[in-house]
């Protein structure tokens, strides 16, 4: 390819991607990079623009402006070359229900222009690896949801693509099937495949992604490792619950030196960052006792990606 | 339950395979998609059976219920009727083109296909080609059913085959319209619903079942000139006798015209969809 990316270490480069559908601004200038051989989790609530970004990177959609490179190839200039280097597994488990598992994979192999015999061999190999050999010659409409997703992911891998784009690969799966798919994705990454994964499941991003990009309303609102994102919310927090809000207000005054804050969501709760470790708790309780303020309940709260997500996007996302 | 061995060793080699397109690959991709669609039809034979039920009901209705009341001078009504039934059958067969594409779209299959390094034309080409094979089978079966209820051809086998070819080509023309419908609706049911308002005036306001001279003037004007009537008349000429050049040319011109207008629109729609 004539156009090499400035950053040769990135398998995916999205540069100021904008996509407007009439008045709907699905993407409003999204930029990120995925270093070769790593997993990027694209996290966001429904309608954040995740799927739009994936559709642009897979050449299905043209951006309104901005540019993108996948595997070192410009998406707009050489879409066909990009298609030869990517695997896409979407949220719909896009398999043909009337074809058997083997026929589905062989068809994708043929459409990837593998010789007939190679396409068949590859299908048998993938069915084996995804534990679908027993169902290989049954129409896919007889498959369970988890089996279809596995077949769909297998179809994305037929041509050994160096870059894999997974759009909400585990949405709607039961926990056991989700765990299965996570294991497969993890083993792909250990083989050097670059993965971009969109998800609404924070746990999924936490488990699989080296780096996370949070998008909301078509904009990148945060970026970093899961640990970095959590640290933006600070350390462990002690939450003290009182019987009523008057007590909580007085406690907030008394504990001013500890950085206490009155909760905005529950006015009977006071939060204190746990800077000095466990002894802080003892000091706090002693002080409250001295002021005759009785604590109803004590909770220790580790910041989770959920907290990050809520504080960034103002929504709860989807809990698993 | 999934093996932790590596499912996809990164052995991708960009030098293997083809660069963009090439007519050879376009044909192979189209045949691969045709094969896929025909396999799906074989897996769900009920669909083929149901496609025959409707025209067979029409044959019985018009042959035995209304037929006695319809007078076509100098002709057996069953001979007049059957070419109309054939044309109606290929028309309704085109609905399958829209339904098939709409279902592929609704299930996300088109997204996957668009992310593959395959010919852009193969998805539509493979759909229309498979539906044409299917239409041919159904028309041949309808000719045989016609023979059972008293329909008799009065020409020779090559002309009868030419008649089937004219019908199948008309089916391709209608399929090019239904490709556009299939890509414009969200699912198979919507495609089904969109089809009838289009097909009803085409099949009934025609010379397929009755002589248009019995219709009011404005309707007769349309019924004499529209493509399904011209195709029906071409098939009557080829299977029953009479001058063929006029109606056959008219039918072919209609079909070519429809394809010339609709195919580019359908391809543009697929690129954007």
PDB file of C-alpha atoms in Angstrom, chain B:
ATOM      1  CA  UNK B   1     -16.134 -25.609  26.857  1.00  0.00           C
ATOM      2  CA  UNK B   2     -14.072 -23.892  24.184  1.00  0.00           C
ATOM      3  CA  UNK B   3     -10.564 -25.081  23.528  1.00  0.00           C
ATOM      4  CA  UNK B   4      -7.920 -22.719  24.738  1.00  0.00           C
ATOM      5  CA  UNK B   5      -5.752 -23.685  21.791  1.00  0.00           C
ATOM      6  CA  UNK B   6      -5.356 -20.898  19.291  1.00  0.00           C
ATOM      7  CA  UNK B   7      -8.403 -20.694  16.998  1.00  0.00           C
ATOM      8  CA  UNK B   8      -6.821 -18.312  14.535  1.00  0.00           C
ATOM      9  CA  UNK B   9      -3.105 -18.508  13.999  1.00  0.00           C
ATOM     10  CA  UNK B  10      -2.235 -15.215  12.331  1.00  0.00           C
ATOM     11  CA  UNK B  11      -1.022 -16.692   9.091  1.00  0.00           C
ATOM     12  CA  UNK B  12      -2.646 -14.026   6.933  1.00  0.00           C
ATOM     13  CA  UNK B  13      -0.630 -13.349   3.805  1.00  0.00           C
ATOM     14  CA  UNK B  14      -1.680 -10.260   1.839  1.00  0.00           C
ATOM     15  CA  UNK B  15      -0.113 -11.615  -1.342  1.00  0.00           C
ATOM     16  CA  UNK B  16      -2.504 -14.572  -1.396  1.00  0.00           C
ATOM     17  CA  UNK B  17      -5.878 -14.035  -3.026  1.00  0.00           C
ATOM     18  CA  UNK B  18      -6.919 -11.305  -5.373  1.00  0.00           C
ATOM     19  CA  UNK B  19      -6.925  -7.615  -5.462  1.00  0.00           C
ATOM     20  CA  UNK B  20     -10.109  -5.815  -6.391  1.00  0.00           C
ATOM     21  CA  UNK B  21     -12.726  -7.627  -8.410  1.00  0.00           C
ATOM     22  CA  UNK B  22     -11.999  -8.969 -11.844  1.00  0.00           C
ATOM     23  CA  UNK B  23     -14.895 -10.355 -13.858  1.00  0.00           C
ATOM     24  CA  UNK B  24     -13.779 -13.923 -13.098  1.00  0.00           C
ATOM     25  CA  UNK B  25     -14.165 -13.418  -9.378  1.00  0.00           C
ATOM     26  CA  UNK B  26     -17.452 -11.567  -9.858  1.00  0.00           C
ATOM     27  CA  UNK B  27     -18.829 -14.635 -11.644  1.00  0.00           C
ATOM     28  CA  UNK B  28     -17.457 -17.083  -9.064  1.00  0.00           C
ATOM     29  CA  UNK B  29     -18.826 -15.008  -6.173  1.00  0.00           C
ATOM     30  CA  UNK B  30     -22.210 -14.779  -7.893  1.00  0.00           C
ATOM     31  CA  UNK B  31     -22.267 -18.553  -8.379  1.00  0.00           C
ATOM     32  CA  UNK B  32     -21.267 -19.103  -4.749  1.00  0.00           C
ATOM     33  CA  UNK B  33     -24.158 -16.883  -3.620  1.00  0.00           C
ATOM     34  CA  UNK B  34     -26.531 -18.605  -6.080  1.00  0.00           C
ATOM     35  CA  UNK B  35     -25.527 -21.972  -4.631  1.00  0.00           C
ATOM     36  CA  UNK B  36     -26.129 -20.686  -1.138  1.00  0.00           C
ATOM     37  CA  UNK B  37     -29.620 -19.449  -2.043  1.00  0.00           C
ATOM     38  CA  UNK B  38     -30.540 -22.671  -3.847  1.00  0.00           C
ATOM     39  CA  UNK B  39     -29.368 -24.740  -0.862  1.00  0.00           C
ATOM     40  CA  UNK B  40     -31.567 -22.627   1.399  1.00  0.00           C
ATOM     41  CA  UNK B  41     -34.536 -23.263  -0.953  1.00  0.00           C
ATOM     42  CA  UNK B  42     -33.871 -27.001  -0.847  1.00  0.00           C
ATOM     43  CA  UNK B  43     -33.798 -26.887   2.952  1.00  0.00           C
ATOM     44  CA  UNK B  44     -37.226 -25.240   3.102  1.00  0.00           C
ATOM     45  CA  UNK B  45     -39.189 -27.073   0.385  1.00  0.00           C
ATOM     46  CA  UNK B  46     -42.472 -25.836   1.919  1.00  0.00           C
ATOM     47  CA  UNK B  47     -41.784 -22.440   0.346  1.00  0.00           C
ATOM     48  CA  UNK B  48     -41.682 -24.029  -3.121  1.00  0.00           C
ATOM     49  CA  UNK B  49     -44.895 -25.937  -2.409  1.00  0.00           C
ATOM     50  CA  UNK B  50     -46.652 -22.793  -1.208  1.00  0.00           C
ATOM     51  CA  UNK B  51     -45.504 -20.932  -4.332  1.00  0.00           C
ATOM     52  CA  UNK B  52     -47.397 -23.553  -6.333  1.00  0.00           C
ATOM     53  CA  UNK B  53     -50.540 -23.513  -4.190  1.00  0.00           C
ATOM     54  CA  UNK B  54     -51.570 -19.989  -5.187  1.00  0.00           C
ATOM     55  CA  UNK B  55     -51.378 -20.431  -8.986  1.00  0.00           C
ATOM     56  CA  UNK B  56     -53.055 -23.841  -8.720  1.00  0.00           C
ATOM     57  CA  UNK B  57     -55.963 -22.235  -6.839  1.00  0.00           C
ATOM     58  CA  UNK B  58     -56.196 -19.616  -9.606  1.00  0.00           C
ATOM     59  CA  UNK B  59     -56.219 -22.368 -12.227  1.00  0.00           C
ATOM     60  CA  UNK B  60     -59.133 -24.099 -10.505  1.00  0.00           C
ATOM     61  CA  UNK B  61     -61.010 -20.860  -9.910  1.00  0.00           C
ATOM     62  CA  UNK B  62     -60.765 -19.574 -13.449  1.00  0.00           C
ATOM     63  CA  UNK B  63     -60.899 -22.940 -15.201  1.00  0.00           C
ATOM     64  CA  UNK B  64     -63.883 -24.352 -13.289  1.00  0.00           C
ATOM     65  CA  UNK B  65     -65.584 -21.538 -11.310  1.00  0.00           C
ATOM     66  CA  UNK B  66     -65.496 -18.407 -13.509  1.00  0.00           C
ATOM     67  CA  UNK B  67     -64.380 -20.066 -16.736  1.00  0.00           C
ATOM     68  CA  UNK B  68     -67.862 -21.097 -17.838  1.00  0.00           C
ATOM     69  CA  UNK B  69     -68.995 -17.464 -17.691  1.00  0.00           C
ATOM     70  CA  UNK B  70     -66.049 -16.055 -19.644  1.00  0.00           C
ATOM     71  CA  UNK B  71     -66.339 -16.164 -23.407  1.00  0.00           C
ATOM     72  CA  UNK B  72     -63.240 -15.873 -25.582  1.00  0.00           C
ATOM     73  CA  UNK B  73     -64.334 -16.085 -29.246  1.00  0.00           C
ATOM     74  CA  UNK B  74     -62.753 -18.884 -31.255  1.00  0.00           C
ATOM     75  CA  UNK B  75     -60.737 -20.298 -28.383  1.00  0.00           C
ATOM     76  CA  UNK B  76     -60.941 -22.767 -25.515  1.00  0.00           C
ATOM     77  CA  UNK B  77     -60.898 -20.668 -22.341  1.00  0.00           C
ATOM     78  CA  UNK B  78     -58.339 -22.988 -20.699  1.00  0.00           C
ATOM     79  CA  UNK B  79     -55.909 -22.345 -23.586  1.00  0.00           C
ATOM     80  CA  UNK B  80     -56.457 -18.584 -23.223  1.00  0.00           C
ATOM     81  CA  UNK B  81     -56.153 -18.778 -19.442  1.00  0.00           C
ATOM     82  CA  UNK B  82     -52.985 -20.774 -18.870  1.00  0.00           C
ATOM     83  CA  UNK B  83     -50.444 -18.333 -20.438  1.00  0.00           C
ATOM     84  CA  UNK B  84     -51.989 -15.660 -18.176  1.00  0.00           C
ATOM     85  CA  UNK B  85     -51.556 -17.946 -15.179  1.00  0.00           C
ATOM     86  CA  UNK B  86     -47.908 -18.538 -16.153  1.00  0.00           C
ATOM     87  CA  UNK B  87     -47.255 -14.775 -16.319  1.00  0.00           C
ATOM     88  CA  UNK B  88     -48.999 -14.266 -12.985  1.00  0.00           C
ATOM     89  CA  UNK B  89     -46.928 -17.074 -11.461  1.00  0.00           C
ATOM     90  CA  UNK B  90     -43.558 -15.569 -12.445  1.00  0.00           C
ATOM     91  CA  UNK B  91     -44.776 -12.164 -11.210  1.00  0.00           C
ATOM     92  CA  UNK B  92     -45.660 -13.430  -7.761  1.00  0.00           C
ATOM     93  CA  UNK B  93     -42.433 -15.450  -7.780  1.00  0.00           C
ATOM     94  CA  UNK B  94     -40.536 -12.156  -7.810  1.00  0.00           C
ATOM     95  CA  UNK B  95     -41.813 -11.468  -4.290  1.00  0.00           C
ATOM     96  CA  UNK B  96     -39.323 -14.084  -3.102  1.00  0.00           C
ATOM     97  CA  UNK B  97     -36.475 -11.915  -4.353  1.00  0.00           C
ATOM     98  CA  UNK B  98     -37.611  -9.056  -2.123  1.00  0.00           C
ATOM     99  CA  UNK B  99     -38.334 -11.313   0.847  1.00  0.00           C
ATOM    100  CA  UNK B 100     -34.976 -13.109   0.574  1.00  0.00           C
ATOM    101  CA  UNK B 101     -32.966  -9.884   0.450  1.00  0.00           C
ATOM    102  CA  UNK B 102     -35.009  -8.219   3.195  1.00  0.00           C
ATOM    103  CA  UNK B 103     -34.423 -11.216   5.461  1.00  0.00           C
ATOM    104  CA  UNK B 104     -30.685 -11.232   4.759  1.00  0.00           C
ATOM    105  CA  UNK B 105     -30.659  -7.546   5.599  1.00  0.00           C
ATOM    106  CA  UNK B 106     -32.797  -7.906   8.719  1.00  0.00           C
ATOM    107  CA  UNK B 107     -30.614 -10.709  10.072  1.00  0.00           C
ATOM    108  CA  UNK B 108     -27.386  -8.762   9.586  1.00  0.00           C
ATOM    109  CA  UNK B 109     -26.131 -11.122   6.890  1.00  0.00           C
ATOM    110  CA  UNK B 110     -25.715  -8.294   4.376  1.00  0.00           C
ATOM    111  CA  UNK B 111     -23.395  -6.519   6.854  1.00  0.00           C
ATOM    112  CA  UNK B 112     -21.143  -9.553   7.005  1.00  0.00           C
ATOM    113  CA  UNK B 113     -21.157  -9.951   3.211  1.00  0.00           C
ATOM    114  CA  UNK B 114     -20.272  -6.285   2.762  1.00  0.00           C
ATOM    115  CA  UNK B 115     -17.247  -6.722   5.019  1.00  0.00           C
ATOM    116  CA  UNK B 116     -15.912  -9.578   2.841  1.00  0.00           C
ATOM    117  CA  UNK B 117     -13.500  -9.067  -0.073  1.00  0.00           C
ATOM    118  CA  UNK B 118     -16.138 -10.354  -2.510  1.00  0.00           C
ATOM    119  CA  UNK B 119     -17.692  -8.833  -5.620  1.00  0.00           C
ATOM    120  CA  UNK B 120     -20.246  -6.159  -4.748  1.00  0.00           C
ATOM    121  CA  UNK B 121     -22.571  -7.380  -7.501  1.00  0.00           C
ATOM    122  CA  UNK B 122     -22.608 -11.019  -6.345  1.00  0.00           C
ATOM    123  CA  UNK B 123     -25.150 -10.625  -3.534  1.00  0.00           C
ATOM    124  CA  UNK B 124     -27.829  -9.236  -5.866  1.00  0.00           C
ATOM    125  CA  UNK B 125     -26.744 -11.360  -8.830  1.00  0.00           C
ATOM    126  CA  UNK B 126     -26.795 -14.546  -6.770  1.00  0.00           C
ATOM    127  CA  UNK B 127     -30.244 -13.720  -5.436  1.00  0.00           C
ATOM    128  CA  UNK B 128     -31.762 -13.041  -8.856  1.00  0.00           C
ATOM    129  CA  UNK B 129     -30.043 -16.041 -10.460  1.00  0.00           C
ATOM    130  CA  UNK B 130     -31.285 -18.460  -7.780  1.00  0.00           C
ATOM    131  CA  UNK B 131     -34.806 -17.022  -8.022  1.00  0.00           C
ATOM    132  CA  UNK B 132     -34.658 -17.428 -11.795  1.00  0.00           C
ATOM    133  CA  UNK B 133     -33.797 -21.123 -11.432  1.00  0.00           C
ATOM    134  CA  UNK B 134     -36.697 -21.462  -9.032  1.00  0.00           C
ATOM    135  CA  UNK B 135     -39.078 -19.560 -11.335  1.00  0.00           C
ATOM    136  CA  UNK B 136     -38.117 -21.826 -14.243  1.00  0.00           C
ATOM    137  CA  UNK B 137     -38.897 -24.948 -12.203  1.00  0.00           C
ATOM    138  CA  UNK B 138     -42.252 -23.510 -11.128  1.00  0.00           C
ATOM    139  CA  UNK B 139     -43.259 -22.459 -14.667  1.00  0.00           C
ATOM    140  CA  UNK B 140     -42.440 -25.933 -16.016  1.00  0.00           C
ATOM    141  CA  UNK B 141     -44.533 -27.487 -13.219  1.00  0.00           C
ATOM    142  CA  UNK B 142     -47.392 -25.086 -14.027  1.00  0.00           C
ATOM    143  CA  UNK B 143     -47.255 -26.083 -17.714  1.00  0.00           C
ATOM    144  CA  UNK B 144     -47.613 -29.722 -16.622  1.00  0.00           C
ATOM    145  CA  UNK B 145     -50.514 -28.826 -14.304  1.00  0.00           C
ATOM    146  CA  UNK B 146     -52.081 -26.958 -17.245  1.00  0.00           C
ATOM    147  CA  UNK B 147     -51.871 -30.107 -19.353  1.00  0.00           C
ATOM    148  CA  UNK B 148     -53.718 -31.980 -16.586  1.00  0.00           C
ATOM    149  CA  UNK B 149     -56.670 -29.549 -16.681  1.00  0.00           C
ATOM    150  CA  UNK B 150     -56.997 -29.613 -20.448  1.00  0.00           C
ATOM    151  CA  UNK B 151     -54.523 -26.990 -21.663  1.00  0.00           C
ATOM    152  CA  UNK B 152     -53.042 -27.971 -25.047  1.00  0.00           C
ATOM    153  CA  UNK B 153     -50.189 -26.306 -26.930  1.00  0.00           C
ATOM    154  CA  UNK B 154     -50.735 -25.999 -30.687  1.00  0.00           C
ATOM    155  CA  UNK B 155     -47.187 -25.277 -31.821  1.00  0.00           C
ATOM    156  CA  UNK B 156     -43.942 -27.218 -31.420  1.00  0.00           C
ATOM    157  CA  UNK B 157     -41.573 -27.899 -28.501  1.00  0.00           C
ATOM    158  CA  UNK B 158     -38.942 -25.248 -29.426  1.00  0.00           C
ATOM    159  CA  UNK B 159     -41.651 -22.567 -29.490  1.00  0.00           C
ATOM    160  CA  UNK B 160     -43.087 -23.757 -26.170  1.00  0.00           C
ATOM    161  CA  UNK B 161     -39.577 -23.571 -24.688  1.00  0.00           C
ATOM    162  CA  UNK B 162     -39.195 -20.087 -26.196  1.00  0.00           C
ATOM    163  CA  UNK B 163     -42.431 -19.167 -24.443  1.00  0.00           C
ATOM    164  CA  UNK B 164     -41.024 -20.356 -21.112  1.00  0.00           C
ATOM    165  CA  UNK B 165     -37.864 -18.337 -21.799  1.00  0.00           C
ATOM    166  CA  UNK B 166     -39.906 -15.161 -22.411  1.00  0.00           C
ATOM    167  CA  UNK B 167     -41.733 -15.774 -19.108  1.00  0.00           C
ATOM    168  CA  UNK B 168     -38.519 -16.380 -17.166  1.00  0.00           C
ATOM    169  CA  UNK B 169     -36.932 -13.250 -18.633  1.00  0.00           C
ATOM    170  CA  UNK B 170     -40.004 -11.236 -17.604  1.00  0.00           C
ATOM    171  CA  UNK B 171     -39.479 -12.745 -14.137  1.00  0.00           C
ATOM    172  CA  UNK B 172     -35.899 -11.408 -14.106  1.00  0.00           C
ATOM    173  CA  UNK B 173     -37.203  -7.935 -15.015  1.00  0.00           C
ATOM    174  CA  UNK B 174     -39.700  -8.008 -12.144  1.00  0.00           C
ATOM    175  CA  UNK B 175     -36.979  -9.336  -9.820  1.00  0.00           C
ATOM    176  CA  UNK B 176     -34.936  -6.210 -10.561  1.00  0.00           C
ATOM    177  CA  UNK B 177     -37.868  -4.152  -9.198  1.00  0.00           C
ATOM    178  CA  UNK B 178     -38.198  -6.398  -6.166  1.00  0.00           C
ATOM    179  CA  UNK B 179     -34.480  -6.180  -5.376  1.00  0.00           C
ATOM    180  CA  UNK B 180     -35.044  -2.476  -4.776  1.00  0.00           C
ATOM    181  CA  UNK B 181     -38.103  -3.203  -2.615  1.00  0.00           C
ATOM    182  CA  UNK B 182     -36.223  -5.853  -0.622  1.00  0.00           C
ATOM    183  CA  UNK B 183     -33.376  -3.445   0.113  1.00  0.00           C
ATOM    184  CA  UNK B 184     -35.794  -0.665   1.098  1.00  0.00           C
ATOM    185  CA  UNK B 185     -37.830  -2.500   3.742  1.00  0.00           C
ATOM    186  CA  UNK B 186     -36.728  -3.730   7.169  1.00  0.00           C
ATOM    187  CA  UNK B 187     -37.818  -7.397   6.973  1.00  0.00           C
ATOM    188  CA  UNK B 188     -39.491 -10.166   5.021  1.00  0.00           C
ATOM    189  CA  UNK B 189     -43.039  -9.412   6.176  1.00  0.00           C
ATOM    190  CA  UNK B 190     -42.746  -5.787   5.070  1.00  0.00           C
ATOM    191  CA  UNK B 191     -41.438  -6.944   1.683  1.00  0.00           C
ATOM    192  CA  UNK B 192     -44.428  -9.262   1.361  1.00  0.00           C
ATOM    193  CA  UNK B 193     -46.835  -6.437   2.237  1.00  0.00           C
ATOM    194  CA  UNK B 194     -45.219  -3.987  -0.190  1.00  0.00           C
ATOM    195  CA  UNK B 195     -45.498  -6.441  -3.079  1.00  0.00           C
ATOM    196  CA  UNK B 196     -49.251  -6.935  -3.414  1.00  0.00           C
ATOM    197  CA  UNK B 197     -50.304  -3.341  -4.238  1.00  0.00           C
ATOM    198  CA  UNK B 198     -47.752  -3.427  -7.033  1.00  0.00           C
ATOM    199  CA  UNK B 199     -48.669  -6.836  -8.408  1.00  0.00           C
ATOM    200  CA  UNK B 200     -52.465  -6.624  -8.225  1.00  0.00           C
ATOM    201  CA  UNK B 201     -52.924  -3.982 -10.963  1.00  0.00           C
ATOM    202  CA  UNK B 202     -50.259  -5.731 -13.025  1.00  0.00           C
ATOM    203  CA  UNK B 203     -51.901  -9.161 -12.929  1.00  0.00           C
ATOM    204  CA  UNK B 204     -55.639  -8.332 -12.851  1.00  0.00           C
ATOM    205  CA  UNK B 205     -55.804  -5.175 -14.991  1.00  0.00           C
ATOM    206  CA  UNK B 206     -54.390  -7.203 -17.849  1.00  0.00           C
ATOM    207  CA  UNK B 207     -55.299  -9.588 -20.622  1.00  0.00           C
ATOM    208  CA  UNK B 208     -54.247 -12.538 -18.424  1.00  0.00           C
ATOM    209  CA  UNK B 209     -57.759 -13.683 -17.478  1.00  0.00           C
ATOM    210  CA  UNK B 210     -60.225 -11.758 -19.636  1.00  0.00           C
ATOM    211  CA  UNK B 211     -60.338  -9.902 -22.946  1.00  0.00           C
ATOM    212  CA  UNK B 212     -59.505  -6.231 -22.214  1.00  0.00           C
ATOM    213  CA  UNK B 213     -62.186  -5.098 -24.696  1.00  0.00           C
ATOM    214  CA  UNK B 214     -64.751  -5.890 -21.978  1.00  0.00           C
ATOM    215  CA  UNK B 215     -63.134  -3.280 -19.674  1.00  0.00           C
ATOM    216  CA  UNK B 216     -63.894   0.465 -19.454  1.00  0.00           C
ATOM    217  CA  UNK B 217     -61.873   2.478 -21.973  1.00  0.00           C
ATOM    218  CA  UNK B 218     -59.225   3.902 -19.614  1.00  0.00           C
ATOM    219  CA  UNK B 219     -58.563   0.482 -18.088  1.00  0.00           C
ATOM    220  CA  UNK B 220     -58.534  -1.213 -21.471  1.00  0.00           C
ATOM    221  CA  UNK B 221     -55.866   1.262 -22.619  1.00  0.00           C
ATOM    222  CA  UNK B 222     -53.587   0.183 -19.766  1.00  0.00           C
ATOM    223  CA  UNK B 223     -54.521  -3.521 -19.933  1.00  0.00           C
ATOM    224  CA  UNK B 224     -53.551  -3.734 -23.603  1.00  0.00           C
ATOM    225  CA  UNK B 225     -50.174  -2.041 -23.234  1.00  0.00           C
ATOM    226  CA  UNK B 226     -48.743  -3.123 -19.909  1.00  0.00           C
ATOM    227  CA  UNK B 227     -45.859  -5.627 -19.667  1.00  0.00           C
ATOM    228  CA  UNK B 228     -47.712  -8.572 -18.144  1.00  0.00           C
ATOM    229  CA  UNK B 229     -50.334  -8.420 -20.921  1.00  0.00           C
ATOM    230  CA  UNK B 230     -47.635  -8.237 -23.569  1.00  0.00           C
ATOM    231  CA  UNK B 231     -45.833 -11.200 -21.999  1.00  0.00           C
ATOM    232  CA  UNK B 232     -49.083 -13.196 -21.785  1.00  0.00           C
ATOM    233  CA  UNK B 233     -49.808 -12.468 -25.449  1.00  0.00           C
ATOM    234  CA  UNK B 234     -46.260 -13.433 -26.439  1.00  0.00           C
ATOM    235  CA  UNK B 235     -46.655 -16.765 -24.632  1.00  0.00           C
ATOM    236  CA  UNK B 236     -50.071 -17.347 -26.237  1.00  0.00           C
ATOM    237  CA  UNK B 237     -48.553 -16.760 -29.664  1.00  0.00           C
ATOM    238  CA  UNK B 238     -45.583 -19.039 -28.968  1.00  0.00           C
ATOM    239  CA  UNK B 239     -47.613 -21.866 -27.418  1.00  0.00           C
ATOM    240  CA  UNK B 240     -50.949 -21.614 -29.226  1.00  0.00           C
ATOM    241  CA  UNK B 241     -49.946 -20.196 -32.628  1.00  0.00           C
ATOM    242  CA  UNK B 242     -50.482 -16.909 -34.444  1.00  0.00           C
ATOM    243  CA  UNK B 243     -48.127 -14.043 -35.264  1.00  0.00           C
ATOM    244  CA  UNK B 244     -45.300 -14.032 -32.709  1.00  0.00           C
ATOM    245  CA  UNK B 245     -42.995 -11.167 -33.727  1.00  0.00           C
ATOM    246  CA  UNK B 246     -45.170  -8.308 -32.400  1.00  0.00           C
ATOM    247  CA  UNK B 247     -46.023  -9.527 -28.901  1.00  0.00           C
ATOM    248  CA  UNK B 248     -42.652 -11.227 -28.299  1.00  0.00           C
ATOM    249  CA  UNK B 249     -40.784  -8.049 -29.249  1.00  0.00           C
ATOM    250  CA  UNK B 250     -43.086  -5.974 -27.037  1.00  0.00           C
ATOM    251  CA  UNK B 251     -42.566  -8.276 -24.041  1.00  0.00           C
ATOM    252  CA  UNK B 252     -38.785  -8.362 -24.490  1.00  0.00           C
ATOM    253  CA  UNK B 253     -38.632  -4.560 -24.866  1.00  0.00           C
ATOM    254  CA  UNK B 254     -40.637  -4.115 -21.666  1.00  0.00           C
ATOM    255  CA  UNK B 255     -38.336  -6.536 -19.812  1.00  0.00           C
ATOM    256  CA  UNK B 256     -35.141  -4.955 -21.121  1.00  0.00           C
ATOM    257  CA  UNK B 257     -36.503  -1.474 -20.313  1.00  0.00           C
ATOM    258  CA  UNK B 258     -37.446  -2.413 -16.756  1.00  0.00           C
ATOM    259  CA  UNK B 259     -34.020  -3.981 -16.142  1.00  0.00           C
ATOM    260  CA  UNK B 260     -32.220  -0.988 -17.686  1.00  0.00           C
ATOM    261  CA  UNK B 261     -33.989   1.386 -15.301  1.00  0.00           C
ATOM    262  CA  UNK B 262     -34.214  -0.729 -12.151  1.00  0.00           C
ATOM    263  CA  UNK B 263     -30.878  -2.598 -12.063  1.00  0.00           C
ATOM    264  CA  UNK B 264     -28.723   0.561 -11.689  1.00  0.00           C
ATOM    265  CA  UNK B 265     -31.106   1.872  -9.006  1.00  0.00           C
ATOM    266  CA  UNK B 266     -30.935  -1.456  -7.160  1.00  0.00           C
ATOM    267  CA  UNK B 267     -27.126  -1.552  -7.309  1.00  0.00           C
ATOM    268  CA  UNK B 268     -26.903   2.045  -6.093  1.00  0.00           C
ATOM    269  CA  UNK B 269     -29.277   1.179  -3.259  1.00  0.00           C
ATOM    270  CA  UNK B 270     -27.159  -1.845  -2.281  1.00  0.00           C
ATOM    271  CA  UNK B 271     -24.007   0.263  -2.173  1.00  0.00           C
ATOM    272  CA  UNK B 272     -25.692   2.758   0.134  1.00  0.00           C
ATOM    273  CA  UNK B 273     -27.956   0.466   2.170  1.00  0.00           C
TER     274      UNK B 273
END
